[in-house]
Amino acid sequence: MSEGLLGVVVCHGGMAKALVEAAEQISGVEGVLVPVSNTGCDRDTLEQRVLAAVDGQPAVVFVDLASGSCLFAVLKRLKDHASAKVVTGVNLAMLVDFVFHRSLPPQEAAARAVAAGQASIRVP
């Protein structure tokens, strides 16, 4: 993995893997986003998956919903991990932005990703 922040994408079902693959295809940047799914696991196993994915590194953790098992697992396991910031409502635009701005501190990278994600939502 290259230097910079790690991005961890935590979602229900196969959504995390699909988002990571799409972001890699669009950006050409590989190996900086780690997908984590809640498929086939209980809450403790999901928490362990999150912890293993972050692996103590500075990270922005993107979660699909602002509530539910994925967010609860992330918040429980990362509450004492000061160099990990959590963003809910993950979308493709924020992941693509994130991979190009991984040199920022976690808080700034998270805020920038949120802005990019929000800007991509519109009624044309």
JSON list of N, CA and C in Angstrom, two decimals, residues 51-121:
[
{"chain": "A", "resi": 51, "resn": "LEU", "atom": "N", "xyz": [-11.84, -3.47, 12.57]},
{"chain": "A", "resi": 51, "resn": "LEU", "atom": "CA", "xyz": [-10.57, -3.29, 13.27]},
{"chain": "A", "resi": 51, "resn": "LEU", "atom": "C", "xyz": [-9.40, -3.82, 12.44]},
{"chain": "A", "resi": 52, "resn": "ALA", "atom": "N", "xyz": [-9.57, -4.96, 11.83]},
{"chain": "A", "resi": 52, "resn": "ALA", "atom": "CA", "xyz": [-8.51, -5.54, 10.99]},
{"chain": "A", "resi": 52, "resn": "ALA", "atom": "C", "xyz": [-8.25, -4.68, 9.75]},
{"chain": "A", "resi": 53, "resn": "ALA", "atom": "N", "xyz": [-9.29, -4.12, 9.17]},
{"chain": "A", "resi": 53, "resn": "ALA", "atom": "CA", "xyz": [-9.13, -3.30, 7.97]},
{"chain": "A", "resi": 53, "resn": "ALA", "atom": "C", "xyz": [-8.37, -2.02, 8.29]},
{"chain": "A", "resi": 54, "resn": "VAL", "atom": "N", "xyz": [-8.69, -1.38, 9.40]},
{"chain": "A", "resi": 54, "resn": "VAL", "atom": "CA", "xyz": [-8.01, -0.14, 9.77]},
{"chain": "A", "resi": 54, "resn": "VAL", "atom": "C", "xyz": [-6.58, -0.43, 10.22]},
{"chain": "A", "resi": 55, "resn": "ASP", "atom": "N", "xyz": [-6.40, -1.51, 10.94]},
{"chain": "A", "resi": 55, "resn": "ASP", "atom": "CA", "xyz": [-5.07, -1.99, 11.34]},
{"chain": "A", "resi": 55, "resn": "ASP", "atom": "C", "xyz": [-4.22, -0.91, 12.00]},
{"chain": "A", "resi": 56, "resn": "GLY", "atom": "N", "xyz": [-4.85, -0.05, 12.80]},
{"chain": "A", "resi": 56, "resn": "GLY", "atom": "CA", "xyz": [-4.12, 0.96, 13.55]},
{"chain": "A", "resi": 56, "resn": "GLY", "atom": "C", "xyz": [-3.58, 2.12, 12.72]},
{"chain": "A", "resi": 57, "resn": "GLN", "atom": "N", "xyz": [-3.91, 2.17, 11.44]},
{"chain": "A", "resi": 57, "resn": "GLN", "atom": "CA", "xyz": [-3.39, 3.20, 10.55]},
{"chain": "A", "resi": 57, "resn": "GLN", "atom": "C", "xyz": [-4.27, 4.45, 10.57]},
{"chain": "A", "resi": 58, "resn": "PRO", "atom": "N", "xyz": [-3.71, 5.61, 10.21]},
{"chain": "A", "resi": 58, "resn": "PRO", "atom": "CA", "xyz": [-4.55, 6.78, 10.01]},
{"chain": "A", "resi": 58, "resn": "PRO", "atom": "C", "xyz": [-5.50, 6.50, 8.86]},
{"chain": "A", "resi": 59, "resn": "ALA", "atom": "N", "xyz": [-6.78, 6.78, 9.06]},
{"chain": "A", "resi": 59, "resn": "ALA", "atom": "CA", "xyz": [-7.77, 6.36, 8.06]},
{"chain": "A", "resi": 59, "resn": "ALA", "atom": "C", "xyz": [-9.00, 7.24, 8.08]},
{"chain": "A", "resi": 60, "resn": "VAL", "atom": "N", "xyz": [-9.68, 7.23, 6.94]},
{"chain": "A", "resi": 60, "resn": "VAL", "atom": "CA", "xyz": [-11.05, 7.72, 6.86]},
{"chain": "A", "resi": 60, "resn": "VAL", "atom": "C", "xyz": [-11.90, 6.49, 6.59]},
{"chain": "A", "resi": 61, "resn": "VAL", "atom": "N", "xyz": [-12.90, 6.30, 7.43]},
{"chain": "A", "resi": 61, "resn": "VAL", "atom": "CA", "xyz": [-13.77, 5.14, 7.31]},
{"chain": "A", "resi": 61, "resn": "VAL", "atom": "C", "xyz": [-15.12, 5.61, 6.79]},
{"chain": "A", "resi": 62, "resn": "PHE", "atom": "N", "xyz": [-15.47, 5.13, 5.61]},
{"chain": "A", "resi": 62, "resn": "PHE", "atom": "CA", "xyz": [-16.70, 5.50, 4.93]},
{"chain": "A", "resi": 62, "resn": "PHE", "atom": "C", "xyz": [-17.75, 4.43, 5.20]},
{"chain": "A", "resi": 63, "resn": "VAL", "atom": "N", "xyz": [-18.93, 4.83, 5.67]},
{"chain": "A", "resi": 63, "resn": "VAL", "atom": "CA", "xyz": [-19.99, 3.90, 6.03]},
{"chain": "A", "resi": 63, "resn": "VAL", "atom": "C", "xyz": [-21.23, 4.24, 5.19]},
{"chain": "A", "resi": 64, "resn": "ASP", "atom": "N", "xyz": [-21.98, 3.20, 4.81]},
{"chain": "A", "resi": 64, "resn": "ASP", "atom": "CA", "xyz": [-23.12, 3.43, 3.93]},
{"chain": "A", "resi": 64, "resn": "ASP", "atom": "C", "xyz": [-24.25, 4.22, 4.56]},
{"chain": "A", "resi": 65, "resn": "LEU", "atom": "N", "xyz": [-24.65, 3.91, 5.77]},
{"chain": "A", "resi": 65, "resn": "LEU", "atom": "CA", "xyz": [-25.79, 4.56, 6.40]},
{"chain": "A", "resi": 65, "resn": "LEU", "atom": "C", "xyz": [-25.40, 5.28, 7.69]},
{"chain": "A", "resi": 66, "resn": "ALA", "atom": "N", "xyz": [-26.17, 6.29, 8.04]},
{"chain": "A", "resi": 66, "resn": "ALA", "atom": "CA", "xyz": [-25.91, 7.06, 9.26]},
{"chain": "A", "resi": 66, "resn": "ALA", "atom": "C", "xyz": [-26.49, 6.38, 10.49]},
{"chain": "A", "resi": 67, "resn": "SER", "atom": "N", "xyz": [-26.81, 5.10, 10.36]},
{"chain": "A", "resi": 67, "resn": "SER", "atom": "CA", "xyz": [-27.31, 4.30, 11.46]},
{"chain": "A", "resi": 67, "resn": "SER", "atom": "C", "xyz": [-27.17, 2.84, 11.04]},
{"chain": "A", "resi": 68, "resn": "GLY", "atom": "N", "xyz": [-27.36, 1.94, 11.95]},
{"chain": "A", "resi": 68, "resn": "GLY", "atom": "CA", "xyz": [-27.34, 0.52, 11.61]},
{"chain": "A", "resi": 68, "resn": "GLY", "atom": "C", "xyz": [-26.06, -0.19, 12.02]},
{"chain": "A", "resi": 69, "resn": "SER", "atom": "N", "xyz": [-26.00, -1.47, 11.70]},
{"chain": "A", "resi": 69, "resn": "SER", "atom": "CA", "xyz": [-24.92, -2.33, 12.18]},
{"chain": "A", "resi": 69, "resn": "SER", "atom": "C", "xyz": [-23.54, -1.89, 11.72]},
{"chain": "A", "resi": 70, "resn": "CYS", "atom": "N", "xyz": [-23.42, -1.42, 10.50]},
{"chain": "A", "resi": 70, "resn": "CYS", "atom": "CA", "xyz": [-22.10, -1.01, 10.01]},
{"chain": "A", "resi": 70, "resn": "CYS", "atom": "C", "xyz": [-21.57, 0.18, 10.79]},
{"chain": "A", "resi": 71, "resn": "LEU", "atom": "N", "xyz": [-22.39, 1.21, 10.96]},
{"chain": "A", "resi": 71, "resn": "LEU", "atom": "CA", "xyz": [-21.95, 2.39, 11.71]},
{"chain": "A", "resi": 71, "resn": "LEU", "atom": "C", "xyz": [-21.69, 2.04, 13.17]},
{"chain": "A", "resi": 72, "resn": "PHE", "atom": "N", "xyz": [-22.57, 1.26, 13.78]},
{"chain": "A", "resi": 72, "resn": "PHE", "atom": "CA", "xyz": [-22.38, 0.92, 15.19]},
{"chain": "A", "resi": 72, "resn": "PHE", "atom": "C", "xyz": [-21.07, 0.15, 15.41]},
{"chain": "A", "resi": 73, "resn": "ALA", "atom": "N", "xyz": [-20.75, -0.75, 14.49]},
{"chain": "A", "resi": 73, "resn": "ALA", "atom": "CA", "xyz": [-19.49, -1.50, 14.60]},
{"chain": "A", "resi": 73, "resn": "ALA", "atom": "C", "xyz": [-18.29, -0.58, 14.47]},
{"chain": "A", "resi": 74, "resn": "VAL", "atom": "N", "xyz": [-18.35, 0.33, 13.52]},
{"chain": "A", "resi": 74, "resn": "VAL", "atom": "CA", "xyz": [-17.25, 1.27, 13.30]},
{"chain": "A", "resi": 74, "resn": "VAL", "atom": "C", "xyz": [-17.07, 2.16, 14.53]},
{"chain": "A", "resi": 75, "resn": "LEU", "atom": "N", "xyz": [-18.14, 2.75, 15.02]},
{"chain": "A", "resi": 75, "resn": "LEU", "atom": "CA", "xyz": [-18.03, 3.65, 16.15]},
{"chain": "A", "resi": 75, "resn": "LEU", "atom": "C", "xyz": [-17.53, 2.94, 17.41]},
{"chain": "A", "resi": 76, "resn": "LYS", "atom": "N", "xyz": [-17.99, 1.73, 17.63]},
{"chain": "A", "resi": 76, "resn": "LYS", "atom": "CA", "xyz": [-17.56, 1.00, 18.83]},
{"chain": "A", "resi": 76, "resn": "LYS", "atom": "C", "xyz": [-16.07, 0.68, 18.76]},
{"chain": "A", "resi": 77, "resn": "ARG", "atom": "N", "xyz": [-15.61, 0.18, 17.63]},
{"chain": "A", "resi": 77, "resn": "ARG", "atom": "CA", "xyz": [-14.21, -0.25, 17.52]},
{"chain": "A", "resi": 77, "resn": "ARG", "atom": "C", "xyz": [-13.22, 0.88, 17.32]},
{"chain": "A", "resi": 78, "resn": "LEU", "atom": "N", "xyz": [-13.67, 2.01, 16.83]},
{"chain": "A", "resi": 78, "resn": "LEU", "atom": "CA", "xyz": [-12.73, 3.09, 16.53]},
{"chain": "A", "resi": 78, "resn": "LEU", "atom": "C", "xyz": [-12.87, 4.29, 17.46]},
{"chain": "A", "resi": 79, "resn": "LYS", "atom": "N", "xyz": [-13.65, 4.16, 18.52]},
{"chain": "A", "resi": 79, "resn": "LYS", "atom": "CA", "xyz": [-13.87, 5.30, 19.41]},
{"chain": "A", "resi": 79, "resn": "LYS", "atom": "C", "xyz": [-12.58, 5.83, 20.04]},
{"chain": "A", "resi": 80, "resn": "ASP", "atom": "N", "xyz": [-11.59, 4.97, 20.23]},
{"chain": "A", "resi": 80, "resn": "ASP", "atom": "CA", "xyz": [-10.33, 5.40, 20.82]},
{"chain": "A", "resi": 80, "resn": "ASP", "atom": "C", "xyz": [-9.22, 5.57, 19.78]},
{"chain": "A", "resi": 81, "resn": "HIS", "atom": "N", "xyz": [-9.55, 5.50, 18.52]},
{"chain": "A", "resi": 81, "resn": "HIS", "atom": "CA", "xyz": [-8.57, 5.62, 17.43]},
{"chain": "A", "resi": 81, "resn": "HIS", "atom": "C", "xyz": [-8.63, 7.05, 16.89]},
{"chain": "A", "resi": 82, "resn": "ALA", "atom": "N", "xyz": [-7.86, 7.94, 17.50]},
{"chain": "A", "resi": 82, "resn": "ALA", "atom": "CA", "xyz": [-7.93, 9.37, 17.18]},
{"chain": "A", "resi": 82, "resn": "ALA", "atom": "C", "xyz": [-7.59, 9.69, 15.73]},
{"chain": "A", "resi": 83, "resn": "SER", "atom": "N", "xyz": [-6.83, 8.84, 15.08]},
{"chain": "A", "resi": 83, "resn": "SER", "atom": "CA", "xyz": [-6.42, 9.15, 13.70]},
{"chain": "A", "resi": 83, "resn": "SER", "atom": "C", "xyz": [-7.33, 8.49, 12.67]},
{"chain": "A", "resi": 84, "resn": "ALA", "atom": "N", "xyz": [-8.54, 8.12, 13.09]},
{"chain": "A", "resi": 84, "resn": "ALA", "atom": "CA", "xyz": [-9.55, 7.61, 12.15]},
{"chain": "A", "resi": 84, "resn": "ALA", "atom": "C", "xyz": [-10.78, 8.50, 12.24]},
{"chain": "A", "resi": 85, "resn": "LYS", "atom": "N", "xyz": [-11.25, 8.97, 11.10]},
{"chain": "A", "resi": 85, "resn": "LYS", "atom": "CA", "xyz": [-12.46, 9.77, 11.02]},
{"chain": "A", "resi": 85, "resn": "LYS", "atom": "C", "xyz": [-13.51, 8.99, 10.27]},
{"chain": "A", "resi": 86, "resn": "VAL", "atom": "N", "xyz": [-14.75, 9.15, 10.68]},
{"chain": "A", "resi": 86, "resn": "VAL", "atom": "CA", "xyz": [-15.86, 8.39, 10.11]},
{"chain": "A", "resi": 86, "resn": "VAL", "atom": "C", "xyz": [-16.75, 9.32, 9.29]},
{"chain": "A", "resi": 87, "resn": "VAL", "atom": "N", "xyz": [-17.12, 8.85, 8.10]},
{"chain": "A", "resi": 87, "resn": "VAL", "atom": "CA", "xyz": [-18.01, 9.58, 7.20]},
{"chain": "A", "resi": 87, "resn": "VAL", "atom": "C", "xyz": [-19.16, 8.64, 6.85]},
{"chain": "A", "resi": 88, "resn": "THR", "atom": "N", "xyz": [-20.39, 9.11, 7.00]},
{"chain": "A", "resi": 88, "resn": "THR", "atom": "CA", "xyz": [-21.55, 8.29, 6.62]},
{"chain": "A", "resi": 88, "resn": "THR", "atom": "C", "xyz": [-22.10, 8.75, 5.28]},
{"chain": "A", "resi": 89, "resn": "GLY", "atom": "N", "xyz": [-22.92, 7.90, 4.68]},
{"chain": "A", "resi": 89, "resn": "GLY", "atom": "CA", "xyz": [-23.54, 8.23, 3.40]},
{"chain": "A", "resi": 89, "resn": "GLY", "atom": "C", "xyz": [-22.57, 8.14, 2.24]},
{"chain": "A", "resi": 90, "resn": "VAL", "atom": "N", "xyz": [-21.68, 7.18, 2.28]},
{"chain": "A", "resi": 90, "resn": "VAL", "atom": "CA", "xyz": [-20.64, 7.06, 1.26]},
{"chain": "A", "resi": 90, "resn": "VAL", "atom": "C", "xyz": [-21.24, 7.04, -0.14]},
{"chain": "A", "resi": 91, "resn": "ASN", "atom": "N", "xyz": [-20.56, 7.72, -1.06]},
{"chain": "A", "resi": 91, "resn": "ASN", "atom": "CA", "xyz": [-20.92, 7.62, -2.47]},
{"chain": "A", "resi": 91, "resn": "ASN", "atom": "C", "xyz": [-19.64, 7.61, -3.30]},
{"chain": "A", "resi": 92, "resn": "LEU", "atom": "N", "xyz": [-19.78, 7.31, -4.55]},
{"chain": "A", "resi": 92, "resn": "LEU", "atom": "CA", "xyz": [-18.63, 7.15, -5.43]},
{"chain": "A", "resi": 92, "resn": "LEU", "atom": "C", "xyz": [-17.82, 8.44, -5.57]},
{"chain": "A", "resi": 93, "resn": "ALA", "atom": "N", "xyz": [-18.49, 9.57, -5.67]},
{"chain": "A", "resi": 93, "resn": "ALA", "atom": "CA", "xyz": [-17.79, 10.85, -5.83]},
{"chain": "A", "resi": 93, "resn": "ALA", "atom": "C", "xyz": [-16.84, 11.12, -4.66]},
{"chain": "A", "resi": 94, "resn": "MET", "atom": "N", "xyz": [-17.28, 10.83, -3.44]},
{"chain": "A", "resi": 94, "resn": "MET", "atom": "CA", "xyz": [-16.40, 11.10, -2.30]},
{"chain": "A", "resi": 94, "resn": "MET", "atom": "C", "xyz": [-15.21, 10.16, -2.27]},
{"chain": "A", "resi": 95, "resn": "LEU", "atom": "N", "xyz": [-15.39, 8.92, -2.71]},
{"chain": "A", "resi": 95, "resn": "LEU", "atom": "CA", "xyz": [-14.26, 7.98, -2.73]},
{"chain": "A", "resi": 95, "resn": "LEU", "atom": "C", "xyz": [-13.23, 8.38, -3.78]},
{"chain": "A", "resi": 96, "resn": "VAL", "atom": "N", "xyz": [-13.69, 8.79, -4.94]},
{"chain": "A", "resi": 96, "resn": "VAL", "atom": "CA", "xyz": [-12.76, 9.22, -5.99]},
{"chain": "A", "resi": 96, "resn": "VAL", "atom": "C", "xyz": [-11.99, 10.45, -5.51]},
{"chain": "A", "resi": 97, "resn": "ASP", "atom": "N", "xyz": [-12.66, 11.40, -4.89]},
{"chain": "A", "resi": 97, "resn": "ASP", "atom": "CA", "xyz": [-11.98, 12.57, -4.35]},
{"chain": "A", "resi": 97, "resn": "ASP", "atom": "C", "xyz": [-10.95, 12.16, -3.29]},
{"chain": "A", "resi": 98, "resn": "PHE", "atom": "N", "xyz": [-11.36, 11.27, -2.41]},
{"chain": "A", "resi": 98, "resn": "PHE", "atom": "CA", "xyz": [-10.49, 10.84, -1.32]},
{"chain": "A", "resi": 98, "resn": "PHE", "atom": "C", "xyz": [-9.17, 10.25, -1.82]},
{"chain": "A", "resi": 99, "resn": "VAL", "atom": "N", "xyz": [-9.21, 9.40, -2.82]},
{"chain": "A", "resi": 99, "resn": "VAL", "atom": "CA", "xyz": [-7.97, 8.73, -3.24]},
{"chain": "A", "resi": 99, "resn": "VAL", "atom": "C", "xyz": [-6.93, 9.72, -3.77]},
{"chain": "A", "resi": 100, "resn": "PHE", "atom": "N", "xyz": [-7.37, 10.89, -4.20]},
{"chain": "A", "resi": 100, "resn": "PHE", "atom": "CA", "xyz": [-6.43, 11.90, -4.69]},
{"chain": "A", "resi": 100, "resn": "PHE", "atom": "C", "xyz": [-6.00, 12.90, -3.63]},
{"chain": "A", "resi": 101, "resn": "HIS", "atom": "N", "xyz": [-6.53, 12.78, -2.42]},
{"chain": "A", "resi": 101, "resn": "HIS", "atom": "CA", "xyz": [-6.21, 13.73, -1.35]},
{"chain": "A", "resi": 101, "resn": "HIS", "atom": "C", "xyz": [-5.86, 13.02, -0.04]},
{"chain": "A", "resi": 102, "resn": "ARG", "atom": "N", "xyz": [-5.20, 11.90, -0.16]},
{"chain": "A", "resi": 102, "resn": "ARG", "atom": "CA", "xyz": [-4.85, 11.09, 1.01]},
{"chain": "A", "resi": 102, "resn": "ARG", "atom": "C", "xyz": [-3.69, 11.65, 1.82]},
{"chain": "A", "resi": 103, "resn": "SER", "atom": "N", "xyz": [-3.03, 12.69, 1.32]},
{"chain": "A", "resi": 103, "resn": "SER", "atom": "CA", "xyz": [-1.93, 13.29, 2.07]},
{"chain": "A", "resi": 103, "resn": "SER", "atom": "C", "xyz": [-2.43, 14.28, 3.13]},
{"chain": "A", "resi": 104, "resn": "LEU", "atom": "N", "xyz": [-3.71, 14.59, 3.09]},
{"chain": "A", "resi": 104, "resn": "LEU", "atom": "CA", "xyz": [-4.30, 15.49, 4.08]},
{"chain": "A", "resi": 104, "resn": "LEU", "atom": "C", "xyz": [-4.44, 14.78, 5.43]},
{"chain": "A", "resi": 105, "resn": "PRO", "atom": "N", "xyz": [-4.52, 15.54, 6.52]},
{"chain": "A", "resi": 105, "resn": "PRO", "atom": "CA", "xyz": [-4.83, 14.93, 7.81]},
{"chain": "A", "resi": 105, "resn": "PRO", "atom": "C", "xyz": [-6.23, 14.30, 7.74]},
{"chain": "A", "resi": 106, "resn": "PRO", "atom": "N", "xyz": [-6.50, 13.29, 8.56]},
{"chain": "A", "resi": 106, "resn": "PRO", "atom": "CA", "xyz": [-7.80, 12.59, 8.49]},
{"chain": "A", "resi": 106, "resn": "PRO", "atom": "C", "xyz": [-9.02, 13.51, 8.54]},
{"chain": "A", "resi": 107, "resn": "GLN", "atom": "N", "xyz": [-9.03, 14.49, 9.43]},
{"chain": "A", "resi": 107, "resn": "GLN", "atom": "CA", "xyz": [-10.18, 15.38, 9.55]},
{"chain": "A", "resi": 107, "resn": "GLN", "atom": "C", "xyz": [-10.40, 16.17, 8.27]},
{"chain": "A", "resi": 108, "resn": "GLU", "atom": "N", "xyz": [-9.33, 16.68, 7.67]},
{"chain": "A", "resi": 108, "resn": "GLU", "atom": "CA", "xyz": [-9.45, 17.46, 6.43]},
{"chain": "A", "resi": 108, "resn": "GLU", "atom": "C", "xyz": [-9.86, 16.58, 5.26]},
{"chain": "A", "resi": 109, "resn": "ALA", "atom": "N", "xyz": [-9.29, 15.38, 5.18]},
{"chain": "A", "resi": 109, "resn": "ALA", "atom": "CA", "xyz": [-9.65, 14.47, 4.10]},
{"chain": "A", "resi": 109, "resn": "ALA", "atom": "C", "xyz": [-11.12, 14.07, 4.21]},
{"chain": "A", "resi": 110, "resn": "ALA", "atom": "N", "xyz": [-11.58, 13.85, 5.43]},
{"chain": "A", "resi": 110, "resn": "ALA", "atom": "CA", "xyz": [-12.98, 13.48, 5.63]},
{"chain": "A", "resi": 110, "resn": "ALA", "atom": "C", "xyz": [-13.90, 14.63, 5.24]},
{"chain": "A", "resi": 111, "resn": "ALA", "atom": "N", "xyz": [-13.57, 15.84, 5.66]},
{"chain": "A", "resi": 111, "resn": "ALA", "atom": "CA", "xyz": [-14.40, 17.01, 5.33]},
{"chain": "A", "resi": 111, "resn": "ALA", "atom": "C", "xyz": [-14.43, 17.25, 3.82]},
{"chain": "A", "resi": 112, "resn": "ARG", "atom": "N", "xyz": [-13.29, 17.09, 3.17]},
{"chain": "A", "resi": 112, "resn": "ARG", "atom": "CA", "xyz": [-13.22, 17.28, 1.72]},
{"chain": "A", "resi": 112, "resn": "ARG", "atom": "C", "xyz": [-14.07, 16.22, 1.01]},
{"chain": "A", "resi": 113, "resn": "ALA", "atom": "N", "xyz": [-13.99, 14.97, 1.47]},
{"chain": "A", "resi": 113, "resn": "ALA", "atom": "CA", "xyz": [-14.77, 13.90, 0.86]},
{"chain": "A", "resi": 113, "resn": "ALA", "atom": "C", "xyz": [-16.26, 14.16, 1.01]},
{"chain": "A", "resi": 114, "resn": "VAL", "atom": "N", "xyz": [-16.67, 14.63, 2.18]},
{"chain": "A", "resi": 114, "resn": "VAL", "atom": "CA", "xyz": [-18.08, 14.95, 2.40]},
{"chain": "A", "resi": 114, "resn": "VAL", "atom": "C", "xyz": [-18.53, 16.05, 1.42]},
{"chain": "A", "resi": 115, "resn": "ALA", "atom": "N", "xyz": [-17.72, 17.09, 1.28]},
{"chain": "A", "resi": 115, "resn": "ALA", "atom": "CA", "xyz": [-18.07, 18.17, 0.36]},
{"chain": "A", "resi": 115, "resn": "ALA", "atom": "C", "xyz": [-18.20, 17.66, -1.07]},
{"chain": "A", "resi": 116, "resn": "ALA", "atom": "N", "xyz": [-17.27, 16.81, -1.49]},
{"chain": "A", "resi": 116, "resn": "ALA", "atom": "CA", "xyz": [-17.34, 16.25, -2.85]},
{"chain": "A", "resi": 116, "resn": "ALA", "atom": "C", "xyz": [-18.58, 15.38, -3.01]},
{"chain": "A", "resi": 117, "resn": "GLY", "atom": "N", "xyz": [-18.88, 14.59, -2.00]},
{"chain": "A", "resi": 117, "resn": "GLY", "atom": "CA", "xyz": [-20.07, 13.72, -2.06]},
{"chain": "A", "resi": 117, "resn": "GLY", "atom": "C", "xyz": [-21.35, 14.52, -2.12]},
{"chain": "A", "resi": 118, "resn": "GLN", "atom": "N", "xyz": [-21.43, 15.57, -1.30]},
{"chain": "A", "resi": 118, "resn": "GLN", "atom": "CA", "xyz": [-22.63, 16.41, -1.30]},
{"chain": "A", "resi": 118, "resn": "GLN", "atom": "C", "xyz": [-22.78, 17.16, -2.62]},
{"chain": "A", "resi": 119, "resn": "ALA", "atom": "N", "xyz": [-21.68, 17.64, -3.16]},
{"chain": "A", "resi": 119, "resn": "ALA", "atom": "CA", "xyz": [-21.73, 18.40, -4.42]},
{"chain": "A", "resi": 119, "resn": "ALA", "atom": "C", "xyz": [-22.19, 17.52, -5.58]},
{"chain": "A", "resi": 120, "resn": "SER", "atom": "N", "xyz": [-22.00, 16.22, -5.46]},
{"chain": "A", "resi": 120, "resn": "SER", "atom": "CA", "xyz": [-22.38, 15.32, -6.56]},
{"chain": "A", "resi": 120, "resn": "SER", "atom": "C", "xyz": [-23.87, 14.97, -6.55]},
{"chain": "A", "resi": 121, "resn": "ILE", "atom": "N", "xyz": [-24.58, 15.36, -5.51]},
{"chain": "A", "resi": 121, "resn": "ILE", "atom": "CA", "xyz": [-26.00, 15.03, -5.40]},
{"chain": "A", "resi": 121, "resn": "ILE", "atom": "C", "xyz": [-26.81, 16.23, -5.88]}
]
